[in-house]
PDB file of C-alpha atoms in Angstrom:
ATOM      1  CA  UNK K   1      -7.665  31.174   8.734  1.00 88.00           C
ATOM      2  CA  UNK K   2      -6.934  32.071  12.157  1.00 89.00           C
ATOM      3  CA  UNK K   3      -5.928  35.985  10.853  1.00 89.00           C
ATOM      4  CA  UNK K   4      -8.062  36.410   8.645  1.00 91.00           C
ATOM      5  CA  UNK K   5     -11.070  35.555  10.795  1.00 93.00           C
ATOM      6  CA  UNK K   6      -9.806  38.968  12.772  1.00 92.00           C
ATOM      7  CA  UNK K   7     -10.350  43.175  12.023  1.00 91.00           C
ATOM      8  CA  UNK K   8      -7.974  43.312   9.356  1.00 87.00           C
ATOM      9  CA  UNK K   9      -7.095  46.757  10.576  1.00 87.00           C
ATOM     10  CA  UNK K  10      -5.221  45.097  13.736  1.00 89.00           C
ATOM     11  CA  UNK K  11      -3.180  43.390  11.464  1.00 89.00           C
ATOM     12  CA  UNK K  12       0.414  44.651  10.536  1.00 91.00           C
ATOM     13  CA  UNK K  13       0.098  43.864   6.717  1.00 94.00           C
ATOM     14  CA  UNK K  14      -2.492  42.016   6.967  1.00 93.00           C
ATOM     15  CA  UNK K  15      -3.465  38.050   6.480  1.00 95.00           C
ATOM     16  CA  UNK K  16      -3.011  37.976   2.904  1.00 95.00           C
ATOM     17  CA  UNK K  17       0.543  39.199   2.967  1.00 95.00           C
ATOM     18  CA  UNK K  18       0.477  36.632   6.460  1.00 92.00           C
ATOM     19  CA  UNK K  19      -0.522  33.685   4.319  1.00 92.00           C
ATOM     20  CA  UNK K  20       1.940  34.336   0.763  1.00 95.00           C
ATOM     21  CA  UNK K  21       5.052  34.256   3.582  1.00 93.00           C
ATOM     22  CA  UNK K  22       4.238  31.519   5.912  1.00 91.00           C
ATOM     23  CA  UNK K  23       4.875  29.104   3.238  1.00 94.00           C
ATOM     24  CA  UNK K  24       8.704  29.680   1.666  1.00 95.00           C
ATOM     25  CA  UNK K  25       7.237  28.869  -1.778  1.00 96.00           C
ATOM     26  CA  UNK K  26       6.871  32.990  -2.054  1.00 96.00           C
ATOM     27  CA  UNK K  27      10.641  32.842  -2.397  1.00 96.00           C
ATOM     28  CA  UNK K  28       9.648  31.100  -6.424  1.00 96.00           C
ATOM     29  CA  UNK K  29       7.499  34.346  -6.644  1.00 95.00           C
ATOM     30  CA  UNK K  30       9.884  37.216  -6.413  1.00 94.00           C
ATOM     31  CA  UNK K  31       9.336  38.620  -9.644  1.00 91.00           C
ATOM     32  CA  UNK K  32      12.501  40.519 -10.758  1.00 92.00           C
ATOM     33  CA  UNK K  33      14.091  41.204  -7.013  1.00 94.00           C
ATOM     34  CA  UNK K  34      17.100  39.067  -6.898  1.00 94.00           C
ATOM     35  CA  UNK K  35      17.092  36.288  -4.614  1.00 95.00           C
ATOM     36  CA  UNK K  36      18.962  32.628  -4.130  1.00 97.00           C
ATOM     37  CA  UNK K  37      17.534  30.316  -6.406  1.00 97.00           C
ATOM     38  CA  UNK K  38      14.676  28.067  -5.554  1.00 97.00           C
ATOM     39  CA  UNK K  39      13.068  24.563  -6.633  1.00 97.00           C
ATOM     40  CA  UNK K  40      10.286  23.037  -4.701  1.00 97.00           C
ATOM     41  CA  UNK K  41      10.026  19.709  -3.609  1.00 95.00           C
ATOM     42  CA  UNK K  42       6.765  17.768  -2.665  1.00 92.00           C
ATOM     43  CA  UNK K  43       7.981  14.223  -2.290  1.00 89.00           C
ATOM     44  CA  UNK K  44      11.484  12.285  -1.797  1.00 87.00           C
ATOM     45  CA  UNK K  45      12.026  11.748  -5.117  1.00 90.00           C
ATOM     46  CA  UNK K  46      11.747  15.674  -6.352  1.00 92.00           C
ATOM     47  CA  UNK K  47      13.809  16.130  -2.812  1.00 92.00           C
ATOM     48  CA  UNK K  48      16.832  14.484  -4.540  1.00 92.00           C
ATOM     49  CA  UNK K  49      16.486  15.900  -7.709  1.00 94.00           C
ATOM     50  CA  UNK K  50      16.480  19.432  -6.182  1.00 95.00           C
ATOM     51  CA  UNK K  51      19.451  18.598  -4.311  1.00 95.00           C
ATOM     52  CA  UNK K  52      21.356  16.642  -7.290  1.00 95.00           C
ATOM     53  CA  UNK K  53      20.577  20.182  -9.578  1.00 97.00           C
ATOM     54  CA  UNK K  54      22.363  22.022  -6.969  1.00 97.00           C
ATOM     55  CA  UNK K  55      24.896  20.033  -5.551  1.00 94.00           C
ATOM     56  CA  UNK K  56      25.873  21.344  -2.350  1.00 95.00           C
ATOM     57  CA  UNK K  57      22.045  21.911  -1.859  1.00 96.00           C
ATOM     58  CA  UNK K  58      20.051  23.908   1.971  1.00 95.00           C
ATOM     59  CA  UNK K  59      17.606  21.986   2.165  1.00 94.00           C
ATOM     60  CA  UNK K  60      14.375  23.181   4.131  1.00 93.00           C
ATOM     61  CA  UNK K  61      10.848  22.659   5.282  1.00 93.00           C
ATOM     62  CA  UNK K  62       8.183  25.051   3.365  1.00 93.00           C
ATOM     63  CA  UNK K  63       6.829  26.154   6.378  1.00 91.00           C
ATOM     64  CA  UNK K  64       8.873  27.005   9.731  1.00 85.00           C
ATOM     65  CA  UNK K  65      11.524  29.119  10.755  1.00 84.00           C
ATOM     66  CA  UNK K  66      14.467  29.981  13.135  1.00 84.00           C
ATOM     67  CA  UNK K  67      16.819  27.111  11.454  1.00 86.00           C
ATOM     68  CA  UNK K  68      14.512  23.914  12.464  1.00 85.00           C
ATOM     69  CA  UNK K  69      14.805  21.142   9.783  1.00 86.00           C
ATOM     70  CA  UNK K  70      17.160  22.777   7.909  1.00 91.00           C
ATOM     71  CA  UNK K  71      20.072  20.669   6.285  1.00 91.00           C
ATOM     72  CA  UNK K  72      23.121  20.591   4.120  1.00 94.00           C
ATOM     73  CA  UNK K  73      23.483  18.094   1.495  1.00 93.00           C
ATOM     74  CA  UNK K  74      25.540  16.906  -0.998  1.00 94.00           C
ATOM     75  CA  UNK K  75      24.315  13.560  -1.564  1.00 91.00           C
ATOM     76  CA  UNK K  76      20.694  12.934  -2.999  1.00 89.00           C
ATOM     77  CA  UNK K  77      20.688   9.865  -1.122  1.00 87.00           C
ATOM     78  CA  UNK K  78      21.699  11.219   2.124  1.00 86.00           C
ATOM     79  CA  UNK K  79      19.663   9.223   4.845  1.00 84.00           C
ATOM     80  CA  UNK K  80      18.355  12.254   6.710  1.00 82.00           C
ATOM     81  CA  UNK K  81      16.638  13.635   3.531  1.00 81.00           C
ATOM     82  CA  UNK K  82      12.963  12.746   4.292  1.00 63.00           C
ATOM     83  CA  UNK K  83      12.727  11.871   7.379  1.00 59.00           C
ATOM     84  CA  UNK K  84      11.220  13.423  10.188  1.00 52.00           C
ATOM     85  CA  UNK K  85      13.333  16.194  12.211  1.00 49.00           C
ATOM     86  CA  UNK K  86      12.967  17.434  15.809  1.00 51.00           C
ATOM     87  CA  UNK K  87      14.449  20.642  16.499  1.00 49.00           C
ATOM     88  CA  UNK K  88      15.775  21.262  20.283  1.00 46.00           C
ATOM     89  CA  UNK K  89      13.181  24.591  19.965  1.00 46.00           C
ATOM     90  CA  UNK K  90      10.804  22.034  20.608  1.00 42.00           C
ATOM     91  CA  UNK K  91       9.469  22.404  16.710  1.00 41.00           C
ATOM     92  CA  UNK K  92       6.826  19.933  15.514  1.00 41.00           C
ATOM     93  CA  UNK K  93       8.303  17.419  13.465  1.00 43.00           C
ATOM     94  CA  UNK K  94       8.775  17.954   9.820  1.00 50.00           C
ATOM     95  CA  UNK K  95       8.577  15.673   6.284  1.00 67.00           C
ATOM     96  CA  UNK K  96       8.370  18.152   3.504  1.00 78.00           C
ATOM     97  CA  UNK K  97       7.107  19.817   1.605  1.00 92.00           C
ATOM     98  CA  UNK K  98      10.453  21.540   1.073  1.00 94.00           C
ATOM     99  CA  UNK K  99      12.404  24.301  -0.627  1.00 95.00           C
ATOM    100  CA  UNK K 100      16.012  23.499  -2.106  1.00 96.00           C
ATOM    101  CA  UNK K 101      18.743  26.246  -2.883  1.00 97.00           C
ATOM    102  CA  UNK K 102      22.401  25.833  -3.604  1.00 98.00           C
ATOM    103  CA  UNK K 103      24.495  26.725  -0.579  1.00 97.00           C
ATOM    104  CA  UNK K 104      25.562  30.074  -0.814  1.00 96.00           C
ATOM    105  CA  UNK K 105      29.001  30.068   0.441  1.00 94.00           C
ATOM    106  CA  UNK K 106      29.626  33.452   1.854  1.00 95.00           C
ATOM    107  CA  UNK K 107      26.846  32.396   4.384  1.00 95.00           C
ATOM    108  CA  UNK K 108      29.999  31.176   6.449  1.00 93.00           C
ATOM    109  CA  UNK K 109      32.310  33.933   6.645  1.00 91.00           C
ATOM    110  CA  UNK K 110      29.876  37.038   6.133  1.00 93.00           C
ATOM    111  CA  UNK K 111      26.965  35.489   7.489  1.00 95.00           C
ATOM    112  CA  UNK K 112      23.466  37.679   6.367  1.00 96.00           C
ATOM    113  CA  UNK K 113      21.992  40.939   7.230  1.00 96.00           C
ATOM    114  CA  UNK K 114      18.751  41.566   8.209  1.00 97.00           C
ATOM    115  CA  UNK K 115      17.360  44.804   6.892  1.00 97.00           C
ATOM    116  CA  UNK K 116      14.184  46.075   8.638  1.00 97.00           C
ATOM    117  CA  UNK K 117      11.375  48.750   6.601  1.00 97.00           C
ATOM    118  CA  UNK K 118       8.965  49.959   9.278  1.00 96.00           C
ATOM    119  CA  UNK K 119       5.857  52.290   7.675  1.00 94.00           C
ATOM    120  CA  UNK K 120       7.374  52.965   4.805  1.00 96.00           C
ATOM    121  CA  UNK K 121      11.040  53.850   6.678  1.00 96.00           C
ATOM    122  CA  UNK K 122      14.420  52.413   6.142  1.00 95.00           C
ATOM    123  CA  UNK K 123      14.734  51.469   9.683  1.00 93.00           C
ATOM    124  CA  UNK K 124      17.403  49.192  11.341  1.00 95.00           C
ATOM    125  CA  UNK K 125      20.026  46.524   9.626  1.00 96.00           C
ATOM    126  CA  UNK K 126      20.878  43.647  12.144  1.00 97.00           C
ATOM    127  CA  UNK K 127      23.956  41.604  10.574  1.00 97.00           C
ATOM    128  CA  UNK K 128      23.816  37.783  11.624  1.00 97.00           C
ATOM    129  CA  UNK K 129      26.508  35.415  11.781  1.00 96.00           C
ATOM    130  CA  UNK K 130      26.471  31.722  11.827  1.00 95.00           C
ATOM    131  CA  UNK K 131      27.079  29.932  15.019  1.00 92.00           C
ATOM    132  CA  UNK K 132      30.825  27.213  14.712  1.00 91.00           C
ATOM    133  CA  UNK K 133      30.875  24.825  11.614  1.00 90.00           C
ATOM    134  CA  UNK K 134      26.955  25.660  10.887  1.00 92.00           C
ATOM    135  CA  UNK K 135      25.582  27.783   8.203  1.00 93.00           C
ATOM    136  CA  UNK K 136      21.953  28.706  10.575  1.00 92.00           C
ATOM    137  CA  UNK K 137      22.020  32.421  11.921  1.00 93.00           C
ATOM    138  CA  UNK K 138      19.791  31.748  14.569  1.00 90.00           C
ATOM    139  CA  UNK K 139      21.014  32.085  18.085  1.00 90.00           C
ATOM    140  CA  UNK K 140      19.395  29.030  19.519  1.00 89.00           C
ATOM    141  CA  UNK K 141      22.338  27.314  17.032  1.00 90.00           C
ATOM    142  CA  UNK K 142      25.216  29.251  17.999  1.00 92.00           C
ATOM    143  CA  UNK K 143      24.590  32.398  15.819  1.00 92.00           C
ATOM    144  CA  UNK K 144      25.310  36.111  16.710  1.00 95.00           C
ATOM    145  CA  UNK K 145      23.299  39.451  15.539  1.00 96.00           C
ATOM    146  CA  UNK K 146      24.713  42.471  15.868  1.00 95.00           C
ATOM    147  CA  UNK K 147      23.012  45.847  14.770  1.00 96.00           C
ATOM    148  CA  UNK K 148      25.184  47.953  12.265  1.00 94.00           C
ATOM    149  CA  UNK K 149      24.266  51.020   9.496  1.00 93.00           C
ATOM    150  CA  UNK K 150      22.153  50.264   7.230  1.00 91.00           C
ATOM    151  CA  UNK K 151      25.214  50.861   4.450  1.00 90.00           C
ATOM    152  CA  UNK K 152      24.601  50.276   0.696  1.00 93.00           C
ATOM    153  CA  UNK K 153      21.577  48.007   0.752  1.00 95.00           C
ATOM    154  CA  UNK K 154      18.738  50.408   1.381  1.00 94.00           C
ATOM    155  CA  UNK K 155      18.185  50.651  -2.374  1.00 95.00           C
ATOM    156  CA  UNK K 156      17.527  47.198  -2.646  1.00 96.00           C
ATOM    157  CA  UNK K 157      16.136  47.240   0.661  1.00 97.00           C
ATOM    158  CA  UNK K 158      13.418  49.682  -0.727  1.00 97.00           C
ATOM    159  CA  UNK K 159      13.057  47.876  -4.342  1.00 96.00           C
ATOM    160  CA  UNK K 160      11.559  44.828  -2.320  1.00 97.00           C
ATOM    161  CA  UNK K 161       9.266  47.319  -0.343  1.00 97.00           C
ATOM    162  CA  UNK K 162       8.190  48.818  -3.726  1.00 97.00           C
ATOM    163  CA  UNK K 163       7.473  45.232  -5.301  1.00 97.00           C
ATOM    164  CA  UNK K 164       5.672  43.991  -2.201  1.00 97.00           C
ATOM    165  CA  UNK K 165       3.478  47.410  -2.341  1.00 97.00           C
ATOM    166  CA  UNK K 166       2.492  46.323  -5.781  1.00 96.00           C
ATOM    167  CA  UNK K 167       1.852  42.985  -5.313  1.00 96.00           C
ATOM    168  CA  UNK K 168      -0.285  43.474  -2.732  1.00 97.00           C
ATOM    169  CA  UNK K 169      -2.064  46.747  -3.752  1.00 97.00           C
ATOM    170  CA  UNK K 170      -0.840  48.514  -0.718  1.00 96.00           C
ATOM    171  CA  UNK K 171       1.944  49.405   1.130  1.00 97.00           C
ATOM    172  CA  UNK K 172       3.585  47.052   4.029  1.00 97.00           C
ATOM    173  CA  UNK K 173       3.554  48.501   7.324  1.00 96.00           C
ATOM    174  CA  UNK K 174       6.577  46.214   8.328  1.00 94.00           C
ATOM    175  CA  UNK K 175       8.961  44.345   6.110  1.00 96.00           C
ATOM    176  CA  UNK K 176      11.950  42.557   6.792  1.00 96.00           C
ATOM    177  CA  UNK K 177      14.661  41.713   3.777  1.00 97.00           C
ATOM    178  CA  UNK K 178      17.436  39.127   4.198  1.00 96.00           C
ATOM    179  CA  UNK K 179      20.567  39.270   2.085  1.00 96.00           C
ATOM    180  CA  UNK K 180      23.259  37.308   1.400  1.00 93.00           C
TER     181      UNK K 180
END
């Protein structure tokens, strides 16, 4: 509510595009761009079923970034599923809702790329390795990011921007695409 109480023109994409991505539940609403797939969870008992469809299951909160809450499970019954999680980045702590996707992994020796769009502009490609035994990117968990050419992946890179543009009846000023 916050964004879109201000001039939407200050806004890089604006608060519509803001409030569709704060929530990870976009990542059910891809449309045809390829992406890891995703089940939703609202309570402890859709938790484990998530994770017992998958099997070696991420486990995440809907809402937050940079790694916080995030887990990898095998077990439906594994104790920390559910409960409450406080992140040394000083996150709030978190009990679901939650996205569920089968480990992917490659996340472990190749890590993920970053791939930035900036006004329309294939711009830079940061690649992102996981930090000893974990699978998070993120620096504050032992991850590295390195910037590298953009290689192969601006096609896909660009199909997001184009499916983005249409969903939202504009073009992004700034996009950012993960792969795997």
């Amino acid at each position: 509510s916050w964004a879109a109480s201000l001039d939407q023109a200050r806004l890089l994409n604006g608060a519509d595009v803001f409030a569709w991505n704060h929530d990870k539940r976009y990542l059910t609403e891809l449309g045809d761009l390829p992406a890891v797939p995703t089940l939703l969870a609202e309570d402890r008992d859709g938790l484990a079923d998530a994770v017992r469809h998958f099997g070696t299951a991420v486990v995440k909160p809907r809402v937050g970034a940079g790694g916080a809450g995030l887990l990898v499970v095998t077990d439906p019954d594994d104790p920390r599923l559910g409960r409450p999680v406080r992140s040394h980045v000083d996150y709030p702590e978190v009990d679901g809702p939650w996205v569920v996707q089968p480990l992917v992994e490659s996340i472990r020796t190749h890590g993920e790329a970053s791939v930035y769009v900036l006004d329309g502009r294939l711009g830079q490609r940061f690649d992102k390795l996981p930090g000893e035994g974990d699978v998070r990117v993120n620096e504050e968990f032992g991850g590295r990011v390195h910037a590298v050419e953009t290689g192969d992946v601006g096609d896909l890179v660009m199909s997001a921007y184009d499916a983005m543009a249409e969903r939202f009846g504009r073009p992004m000023d700034y996009l950012r695409v993960d792969l795997l």
